[in-house]
Coordinates of C-alpha atoms in Angstrom, one line a residue:
D11 CA 24.0 18.7 15.2
K12 CA 20.3 18.8 14.5
R13 CA 18.2 15.7 14.3
L14 CA 17.0 14.8 10.8
F15 CA 13.2 14.3 10.5
L16 CA 13.2 12.0 7.5
S17 CA 9.4 11.4 7.7
T18 CA 8.9 14.9 6.2
A19 CA 11.4 14.5 3.4
Q20 CA 9.8 14.9 -0.1
V21 CA 12.8 14.5 -2.4
L22 CA 16.0 12.4 -2.3
I23 CA 18.7 13.6 -4.7
L24 CA 21.6 11.2 -5.3
G25 CA 25.0 12.7 -6.4
E26 CA 26.6 11.6 -9.7
R27 CA 29.8 10.4 -8.0
L28 CA 27.8 8.5 -5.4
S29 CA 25.7 6.8 -8.1
Q30 CA 28.9 5.7 -9.9
D31 CA 30.3 4.2 -6.8
G32 CA 27.0 2.4 -5.9
I33 CA 23.8 3.3 -4.1
E34 CA 23.0 0.0 -2.4
E35 CA 24.4 1.1 1.0
V36 CA 22.5 4.4 0.9
L37 CA 19.2 2.6 0.1
D38 CA 19.9 0.1 2.9
F39 CA 20.1 3.0 5.4
F40 CA 16.8 4.5 4.2
Q41 CA 15.1 1.2 4.1
R42 CA 15.9 0.4 7.7
D43 CA 14.8 3.7 9.1
H44 CA 11.2 3.2 10.3
E45 CA 10.4 6.9 10.1
I46 CA 11.2 7.3 6.4
D47 CA 8.6 8.3 3.8
Y48 CA 8.8 5.6 1.1
S49 CA 6.8 7.8 -1.3
M50 CA 9.4 10.5 -1.7
T51 CA 10.7 11.2 -5.2
V52 CA 14.2 10.0 -6.0
L53 CA 16.4 11.8 -8.6
V54 CA 20.0 11.7 -9.7
A55 CA 21.9 15.0 -10.1
K56 CA 23.8 15.4 -13.4
G57 CA 26.7 17.9 -13.8
V58 CA 25.9 19.4 -10.4
T59 CA 26.0 18.4 -6.7
P60 CA 22.7 17.8 -4.7
R61 CA 23.9 20.5 -2.3
E62 CA 23.9 23.2 -5.0
I63 CA 20.4 22.2 -6.1
L64 CA 19.0 22.3 -2.6
E65 CA 20.6 25.6 -1.8
M66 CA 19.0 27.3 -4.8
E67 CA 16.6 30.2 -4.1
T68 CA 13.8 30.0 -6.6
D69 CA 11.2 32.6 -7.4
M70 CA 8.4 30.0 -7.6
E71 CA 8.6 28.4 -4.2
S72 CA 10.4 29.1 -0.9
I73 CA 10.9 25.4 -0.2
P74 CA 13.2 23.7 -2.7
A75 CA 11.6 20.3 -2.3
V76 CA 8.2 21.6 -3.2
Y77 CA 9.6 23.4 -6.3
I78 CA 11.4 20.2 -7.4
N79 CA 8.3 18.0 -6.9
K80 CA 6.1 20.4 -9.0
T81 CA 8.8 20.5 -11.7
V82 CA 8.9 16.7 -11.8
E83 CA 5.1 16.5 -12.0
N84 CA 5.1 18.9 -15.0
T85 CA 7.9 16.9 -16.7
V86 CA 6.2 13.6 -16.1
S87 CA 3.1 15.0 -17.9
R88 CA 5.3 15.6 -21.0
G89 CA 6.7 12.1 -20.9
T90 CA 10.3 13.1 -20.6
V91 CA 11.2 11.8 -17.1
K92 CA 10.4 8.8 -15.1
R93 CA 9.2 9.6 -11.6
I94 CA 10.4 6.9 -9.2
M95 CA 9.5 6.6 -5.5
L96 CA 11.9 5.3 -2.9
I97 CA 9.9 2.1 -2.5
D98 CA 10.1 1.5 -6.3
L99 CA 13.8 1.9 -6.2
I100 CA 14.3 -0.4 -3.3
K101 CA 12.2 -3.0 -5.2
D102 CA 14.2 -2.7 -8.3
I103 CA 17.6 -2.9 -6.5
G104 CA 16.5 -6.0 -4.5
G105 CA 14.7 -7.8 -7.3
S106 CA 16.4 -10.2 -9.6
G107 CA 16.5 -9.3 -13.3
R108 CA 15.7 -5.6 -12.6
Q109 CA 17.9 -2.6 -13.2
P110 CA 16.8 0.8 -11.9
A111 CA 16.2 3.8 -14.1
I112 CA 15.9 7.1 -12.1
G113 CA 15.0 10.5 -13.3
Q114 CA 17.8 13.1 -13.6
I115 CA 17.9 16.7 -12.4
S116 CA 20.3 19.5 -13.4
K117 CA 20.5 23.2 -13.1
A118 CA 19.3 25.6 -15.9
G119 CA 20.6 28.9 -14.6
E120 CA 20.8 30.3 -11.0
K121 CA 17.1 29.9 -10.1
K122 CA 15.8 27.0 -12.2
V123 CA 16.2 23.3 -12.5
I124 CA 15.5 20.8 -15.3
T125 CA 14.2 17.3 -14.7
E126 CA 14.4 15.7 -18.1
G127 CA 16.2 12.5 -18.9
T128 CA 17.0 9.3 -17.1
A129 CA 20.0 7.8 -15.2
V130 CA 20.4 4.1 -16.0
F131 CA 21.9 1.8 -13.4
S132 CA 23.5 -1.7 -13.6
D133 CA 24.2 -3.7 -10.5
G134 CA 23.5 -0.7 -8.3
K135 CA 25.9 1.6 -10.1
L136 CA 25.3 4.4 -12.6
A137 CA 25.9 3.0 -16.2
G138 CA 24.8 5.9 -18.4
W139 CA 22.2 8.5 -19.3
L140 CA 19.2 8.8 -21.6
N141 CA 18.3 12.1 -23.1
L142 CA 14.7 13.4 -23.1
Y143 CA 13.8 11.7 -26.4
E144 CA 15.3 8.4 -25.4
T145 CA 13.5 8.7 -22.1
R146 CA 10.2 9.2 -23.8
G147 CA 10.8 6.1 -26.0
Y148 CA 11.7 4.1 -22.9
L149 CA 8.6 5.2 -21.1
F150 CA 6.4 4.3 -24.1
A151 CA 8.0 0.8 -24.2
I152 CA 7.4 0.1 -20.5
D153 CA 3.8 1.4 -20.6
K154 CA 4.4 4.4 -18.3
V155 CA 3.0 7.1 -20.7
K156 CA -0.8 7.6 -20.3
S157 CA -1.3 11.1 -21.6
T158 CA 1.2 13.6 -23.2
V159 CA 1.7 15.8 -26.2
V160 CA 4.1 14.7 -29.0
N161 CA 5.2 17.0 -31.9
V162 CA 5.1 15.3 -35.3
P163 CA 6.8 16.9 -38.3
A164 CA 4.5 17.8 -41.2
D165 CA 5.2 18.9 -44.8
E166 CA 5.1 22.6 -44.0
G167 CA 5.2 22.7 -40.3
K168 CA 4.5 20.4 -37.4
I169 CA 1.5 18.8 -35.7
A170 CA 1.0 18.6 -31.9
M171 CA -0.5 15.1 -31.2
E172 CA -2.3 14.7 -27.9
I173 CA -1.8 11.1 -26.7
I174 CA -5.0 10.0 -25.1
R175 CA -4.2 6.3 -24.7
S176 CA -1.0 4.3 -24.9
K177 CA -0.1 0.7 -24.4
G178 CA 3.5 -0.7 -24.4
K179 CA 4.7 -4.2 -24.2
V180 CA 8.1 -5.8 -24.2
K181 CA 8.7 -9.4 -25.2
V182 CA 11.9 -11.5 -25.2
A183 CA 12.4 -14.4 -27.6
F184 CA 14.7 -17.2 -26.5
E185 CA 16.8 -19.5 -28.7
N186 CA 18.8 -22.4 -27.2
G187 CA 18.1 -21.1 -23.7
E188 CA 19.5 -17.7 -24.4
P189 CA 17.7 -14.4 -25.2
S190 CA 17.9 -13.9 -29.0
M191 CA 15.5 -11.0 -29.8
L192 CA 13.8 -8.2 -27.9
T193 CA 10.5 -7.0 -29.3
V194 CA 8.9 -3.7 -28.2
K195 CA 5.3 -3.0 -29.3
V196 CA 3.6 0.3 -28.6
E197 CA 0.0 1.1 -29.5
T198 CA -1.2 4.7 -29.2
Q199 CA -4.4 6.7 -29.8
A200 CA -4.1 10.5 -30.2
N201 CA -6.0 13.6 -31.1
V202 CA -4.7 16.5 -33.2
G203 CA -4.0 19.1 -30.6
G204 CA -2.5 21.8 -32.8
Y205 CA -1.1 22.5 -36.3
E206 CA 1.5 25.0 -37.3
G207 CA 2.0 25.4 -41.0
K208 CA 0.5 26.8 -44.2
G209 CA -2.8 25.8 -45.6
A210 CA -5.4 23.3 -44.2
L211 CA -4.3 20.0 -42.8
E212 CA -5.8 17.3 -44.9
L213 CA -6.6 13.9 -43.3
A214 CA -8.5 11.2 -45.2
G215 CA -9.6 13.6 -47.8
Q216 CA -11.2 16.0 -45.4
S217 CA -10.0 19.2 -43.7
V218 CA -9.3 18.8 -40.0
F219 CA -10.7 21.8 -38.2
S220 CA -11.5 22.6 -34.7
G221 CA -14.6 23.3 -33.3
E222 CA -17.5 24.7 -31.8
N223 CA -17.8 26.6 -28.6
S224 CA -20.8 26.1 -26.5
G225 CA -21.5 28.2 -23.5
G226 CA -23.2 27.1 -20.4
G227 CA -23.6 28.1 -16.9
N228 CA -23.6 26.4 -13.6
K229 CA -26.9 26.2 -11.8
K230 CA -27.1 26.1 -8.1
R231 CA -30.2 25.0 -6.3
N232 CA -30.9 25.5 -2.7
H233 CA -33.0 23.0 -0.9
D234 CA -33.9 22.2 2.7
G235 CA -33.5 19.0 4.6
A236 CA -36.7 17.5 3.2
G237 CA -35.0 17.1 -0.2
E238 CA -31.6 16.0 1.1
D239 CA -29.9 13.0 -0.3
P240 CA -30.6 9.9 2.0
K241 CA -27.0 8.9 1.7
R242 CA -25.9 12.1 3.3
I243 CA -28.4 11.7 6.0
F244 CA -27.2 8.2 6.7
Q245 CA -23.6 9.4 6.8
R246 CA -24.4 12.3 9.2
Y247 CA -26.6 10.3 11.6
I248 CA -25.1 6.9 11.3
R249 CA -25.5 6.1 15.0
F250 CA -29.2 7.1 15.0
W251 CA -29.8 5.1 11.8
C252 CA -28.3 2.0 13.4
V253 CA -30.5 2.3 16.5
C254 CA -33.7 2.8 14.4
V255 CA -33.2 -0.2 12.1
Q256 CA -31.6 -2.2 15.0
I257 CA -28.3 -2.8 13.1
P258 CA -25.2 -3.1 15.3
P259 CA -22.3 -0.8 14.1
S260 CA -20.1 -3.8 13.9
E261 CA -22.3 -5.3 11.2
L262 CA -21.7 -2.2 9.2
L263 CA -18.0 -1.8 9.8
V264 CA -16.6 -5.4 9.8
P265 CA -17.6 -6.0 6.1
V266 CA -15.5 -3.0 5.2
I267 CA -12.3 -5.0 5.9
P268 CA -12.7 -7.6 3.1
L269 CA -14.1 -4.9 0.8
I270 CA -11.0 -2.7 1.2
V271 CA -8.7 -5.8 0.8
V272 CA -10.3 -6.6 -2.5
I273 CA -10.2 -3.0 -3.7
I274 CA -6.5 -2.6 -3.0
S275 CA -5.7 -6.0 -4.4
L276 CA -7.5 -5.2 -7.7
S277 CA -5.8 -1.8 -7.9
L278 CA -2.4 -3.5 -7.7
I279 CA -3.1 -5.9 -10.7
T280 CA -1.1 -3.6 -13.0
V281 CA 2.1 -3.7 -10.9
H282 CA 2.1 -7.5 -10.0
D283 CA 5.0 -9.7 -10.9
F284 CA 4.3 -13.4 -10.5
T285 CA 7.9 -14.3 -11.2
A286 CA 8.5 -13.2 -7.6
F287 CA 7.2 -16.7 -6.5
L288 CA 10.2 -18.3 -8.3
P289 CA 12.1 -20.4 -7.3
I290 CA 9.5 -22.3 -5.2
L291 CA 10.9 -23.7 -1.9
K292 CA 14.3 -22.3 -2.6
N293 CA 15.4 -22.8 1.0
G294 CA 13.4 -26.0 1.6
M295 CA 10.4 -26.5 3.9
T296 CA 12.0 -25.0 7.1
P297 CA 11.0 -21.3 6.4
V298 CA 7.5 -22.4 5.4
L299 CA 7.0 -24.4 8.7
N300 CA 8.4 -21.5 10.8
A301 CA 6.0 -19.1 9.1
A302 CA 3.1 -21.5 9.6
F303 CA 3.9 -21.8 13.3
S304 CA 3.8 -18.0 13.7
F305 CA 0.4 -17.9 11.9
I306 CA -1.0 -20.5 14.3
T307 CA -0.4 -18.1 17.3
F308 CA -1.1 -14.9 15.4
P309 CA -3.7 -14.3 14.1
F310 CA -5.6 -17.6 14.4
G311 CA -4.6 -18.4 18.0
E312 CA -5.9 -15.1 19.3
T313 CA -9.4 -16.0 18.3
V314 CA -9.6 -18.0 21.5
A315 CA -10.7 -14.7 23.1
F316 CA -13.9 -15.0 21.2
L317 CA -14.8 -18.0 23.3
M318 CA -15.9 -15.6 26.0
L319 CA -18.5 -14.2 23.6
F320 CA -20.1 -17.5 22.7
P321 CA -22.3 -17.9 25.9
H322 CA -23.8 -14.4 25.4
V323 CA -24.8 -14.5 21.7
N324 CA -28.4 -14.1 20.8
K325 CA -28.7 -16.9 18.2
K326 CA -26.8 -19.8 19.5
E327 CA -28.2 -22.2 16.9
K328 CA -26.3 -20.3 14.2
L329 CA -23.1 -20.2 16.2
K330 CA -21.4 -23.1 14.5
K331 CA -22.2 -21.9 11.0
I332 CA -21.0 -18.4 11.7
V333 CA -17.7 -19.7 13.2
L334 CA -16.9 -21.9 10.2
L335 CA -17.9 -19.2 7.8
S336 CA -15.7 -16.6 9.6
A337 CA -12.8 -19.0 9.6
A338 CA -13.2 -19.7 5.9
I339 CA -13.3 -16.0 5.0
S340 CA -10.3 -15.2 7.2
I341 CA -8.3 -17.9 5.5
L342 CA -9.3 -16.7 2.1
L343 CA -8.3 -13.1 2.9
G344 CA -5.0 -14.4 4.2
I345 CA -4.3 -16.2 1.0
I346 CA -5.3 -13.2 -1.1
L347 CA -3.0 -10.9 1.0
F348 CA -0.1 -13.4 0.8
F349 CA -0.3 -13.7 -3.0
R350 CA -0.8 -10.0 -3.5
D351 CA 2.2 -9.0 -1.3
I352 CA 4.5 -11.5 -2.7
S353 CA 3.7 -10.6 -6.3
V354 CA 3.9 -6.9 -5.7
L355 CA 6.8 -6.6 -3.2
G356 CA 8.8 -9.8 -3.6
S357 CA 10.0 -12.0 -0.8
D358 CA 13.2 -10.1 -0.1
L359 CA 11.5 -6.8 0.5
M360 CA 8.7 -8.4 2.5
D361 CA 11.3 -10.1 4.8
R362 CA 12.8 -6.7 5.6
A363 CA 9.7 -4.5 5.6
T364 CA 8.2 -3.2 8.9
F365 CA 4.6 -2.6 7.8
I366 CA 3.8 -4.4 4.6
P367 CA 0.3 -3.0 3.9
H368 CA 1.7 0.5 4.0
L369 CA 4.3 -0.3 1.3
T370 CA 1.8 -2.0 -1.0
S371 CA -0.6 1.0 -0.8
L372 CA 2.2 3.2 -2.1
L373 CA 2.5 1.2 -5.3
I374 CA -1.0 1.8 -6.7
P375 CA -0.5 4.2 -9.7
G376 CA -2.3 7.5 -9.4
L377 CA -4.1 6.8 -6.2
N378 CA -3.4 7.4 -2.5
V379 CA -5.1 4.5 -0.6
E380 CA -3.2 4.9 2.6
P381 CA -6.4 6.1 4.3
L382 CA -8.1 2.8 3.4
V383 CA -5.2 0.9 5.0
D384 CA -5.7 3.1 8.1
I385 CA -9.4 2.4 8.1
N386 CA -8.8 -1.3 8.0
L387 CA -6.3 -1.1 10.8
L388 CA -8.7 1.0 13.0
I389 CA -11.7 -1.3 12.4
G390 CA -9.8 -4.6 12.8
G391 CA -7.7 -3.4 15.7
G392 CA -10.8 -1.9 17.3
V393 CA -12.8 -5.1 17.1
K394 CA -9.8 -7.2 18.4
I395 CA -9.1 -4.8 21.3
S396 CA -12.8 -4.6 22.3
V397 CA -13.1 -8.4 22.3
C398 CA -9.9 -8.9 24.4
I399 CA -10.9 -6.2 26.9
Y400 CA -14.4 -7.7 27.2
A401 CA -12.9 -11.2 27.7
A402 CA -10.5 -10.0 30.4
A403 CA -13.1 -8.0 32.2
K404 CA -15.6 -10.9 32.1
A405 CA -13.1 -13.4 33.4
L406 CA -11.8 -11.1 36.2
S407 CA -15.3 -10.3 37.3
Q408 CA -16.2 -14.0 37.6
I409 CA -13.0 -14.7 39.5
A410 CA -13.4 -11.8 41.9
G411 CA -17.2 -12.2 42.3
I412 CA -18.0 -8.7 40.8
G413 CA -21.5 -8.6 39.4
D414 CA -21.0 -5.9 36.7
H415 CA -17.9 -6.6 34.6
R416 CA -18.1 -3.1 33.0
K417 CA -16.6 -1.6 36.2
L418 CA -13.3 -3.3 35.3
T419 CA -13.2 -2.1 31.7
G420 CA -11.6 1.3 32.3
A421 CA -9.0 -0.1 34.7
I422 CA -8.0 -2.9 32.3
T423 CA -7.7 -0.5 29.3
T424 CA -5.6 2.0 31.3
F425 CA -3.4 -0.8 32.6
C426 CA -2.8 -2.1 29.0
V427 CA -1.9 1.4 27.7
V428 CA 0.5 2.2 30.6
L429 CA 2.1 -1.3 30.3
S430 CA 2.7 -0.9 26.6
I431 CA 4.4 2.5 27.0
W432 CA 6.5 1.2 29.9
E433 CA 7.5 -2.0 28.2
Y434 CA 8.5 -0.8 24.7
K435 CA 10.4 2.3 23.8
N436 CA 9.2 2.2 20.2
V437 CA 7.2 0.1 17.8
L438 CA 10.3 -1.7 16.5
E439 CA 10.8 -3.2 19.9
L440 CA 7.2 -4.4 19.9
F441 CA 7.6 -6.0 16.5
D442 CA 10.8 -7.7 17.6
W443 CA 9.1 -9.1 20.7
A444 CA 6.0 -10.2 18.8
E445 CA 8.1 -12.0 16.2
K446 CA 10.6 -13.8 18.6
V447 CA 8.8 -14.2 22.0
W448 CA 5.0 -14.0 21.4
P449 CA 4.6 -17.3 19.4
Y450 CA 6.0 -19.2 22.4
Y451 CA 4.7 -17.0 25.2
S452 CA 1.1 -17.3 23.9
I453 CA 0.9 -21.1 23.6
P454 CA -0.2 -21.7 27.3
F455 CA -3.0 -19.1 27.0
Q456 CA -4.2 -19.9 23.5
I457 CA -3.9 -23.7 23.5
I458 CA -3.0 -25.4 26.8
V459 CA -5.3 -23.6 29.2
P460 CA -8.4 -23.8 26.9
L461 CA -7.7 -27.5 26.3
L462 CA -7.5 -28.1 30.0
L463 CA -10.8 -26.3 30.6
L464 CA -12.4 -28.2 27.8
L465 CA -11.3 -31.5 29.3
L466 CA -12.6 -30.5 32.7
S467 CA -15.9 -29.5 31.3
L468 CA -16.3 -32.7 29.3
R469 CA -15.4 -34.7 32.4
K470 CA -17.9 -32.9 34.5
K471 CA -20.5 -33.3 31.8
G472 CA -20.0 -37.0 31.6
K473 CA -19.9 -37.7 35.3
P474 CA -23.2 -39.3 36.6
S475 CA -25.4 -37.2 38.8
N476 CA -25.5 -38.0 42.5
A477 CA -29.0 -36.7 42.9
V478 CA -31.5 -39.1 44.2
T479 CA -34.9 -39.1 42.5
E480 CA -38.0 -40.0 44.3
S481 CA -41.0 -41.5 42.8

C-alpha cells in the first residue's frame, strides 16, 4: 500500500517472461510518469526473477540497487555488457529501424550477481541472448568500447592487451533496393598490459619489457591572498567586481545561455541520427503551421514585455541594432535546438516528452551536464521573470499614479506565486494549459493591445498642434 517514489529508482530489472511477451506497455508506463529518473540502468534477468535479485543480501552493499550499479560499471569496463539507460531504451523502442539490446543479469550464488551478456530484442520482444564474448564483439562493432583489457593467446601463454583506443563502424551495401552485405570495420590501438608465458616476448625483433619506476612527491605551497589566482578572486567577489568595473550582472550571465547551448549541442554530435528527419512533411503542412503558431506566442510573443524597458535604456541610439541582433541570435539558437533535439531524440519521443532539454542532457556519453541545463533555466527564467514583474509594476504604478514602482514589486511577485500554486496542482497541468490555452489567451495582450496603443500613438503624433505661436 506504500507509494512508489520512482524518482529515486536506480535500476530497472525486466523479467525474462515479461521480456518474451513484450516490454512496450511497461516502457509506456515509465515514460508517462513525470517523476521517473530516465538515467536509471535497465537490465534483463536471465534464469532468475527480478524479485530474487532484489531480495539478495550482499556483503558488499546494503542497498541492492547500489551493488548492482557498481557491478554493471565494473562489467562495462571489461567490455562484456552494454549499459543502457531508460531514455536510450525508449528511443530504441520508438525509433524506426532500431532493435534494443539490453544488458543481462543473473545470480552467481546466494550473495552475488553477474552482469555479463546481452538480451537482444525484436519488435519489443526478447529474441535471444549474446554471451560475454559475442557481447564484446557487438560492442566493438557499434563503437561502444573505449578502454578495456583483452586476452590474446600466445605461443606459450597469453598476452593481456590494454585497449586504449577503438573505433567501430557498420556499413550496409544495397543491391536492387535490398540490403545485400553488412560490413563491420573495427580499428583498435592497444598496449601490452601483461604477459604470461615462458621466455621473453619478442615483438619486431626486440624484447618487450616494462619499465622504469620514477618516484616523486607532491609539493604543497602555502600562500596568502596577495598571490591568489585572480580567477578565484573574481568568482568569490563577483558582485564587487561588477560594481568596480561597472558591468551589470546581466551582461555576464546572459551570454552563458548561448554558450551552454553550443557546448551541449557539440557534446551530442556522437549520438545524433539525421535519419530522424525522414520522411519530411510526412503529415503535410498542418503540424508545421500549428507549431509555428505556438512559437509566435511563445517565446517570441512574450518579448512584448521588453517594450516597457525601451524608454529607460541608456543608449537609445543603439536600441534598434540591439533588438535586431537579439532577435537574430534567438532565432539561430532556436534552429540549433530544433535540429539538435530532432536528430538526438526523434520526433516521436519529442512529441511525448515533458521536458526535452533534460532528456537530451542524459544522452551525452560520460558526462552529466544536467547542472548546465539548470543554469540555463535559472538564468533565462530569471531574466524573463524580472522583465515581466518590472513591466507589470511599471504599468500599474502609472495607472494608479504611484511614483515609485518598486513598492509594487513584492506584492506582484507574491500574487504570481500564490496564483500559480492555487491554479495548478502540478507541473503537468501547467504544461497542458500552456499548450492548449495560452497561445489563444495571450493574443490580445501580445498583439492586439500593443497594436492599438501603437495606432493611438501614431495618430496622436500625426495630429497638428493647436498651440498658437506669437511672433
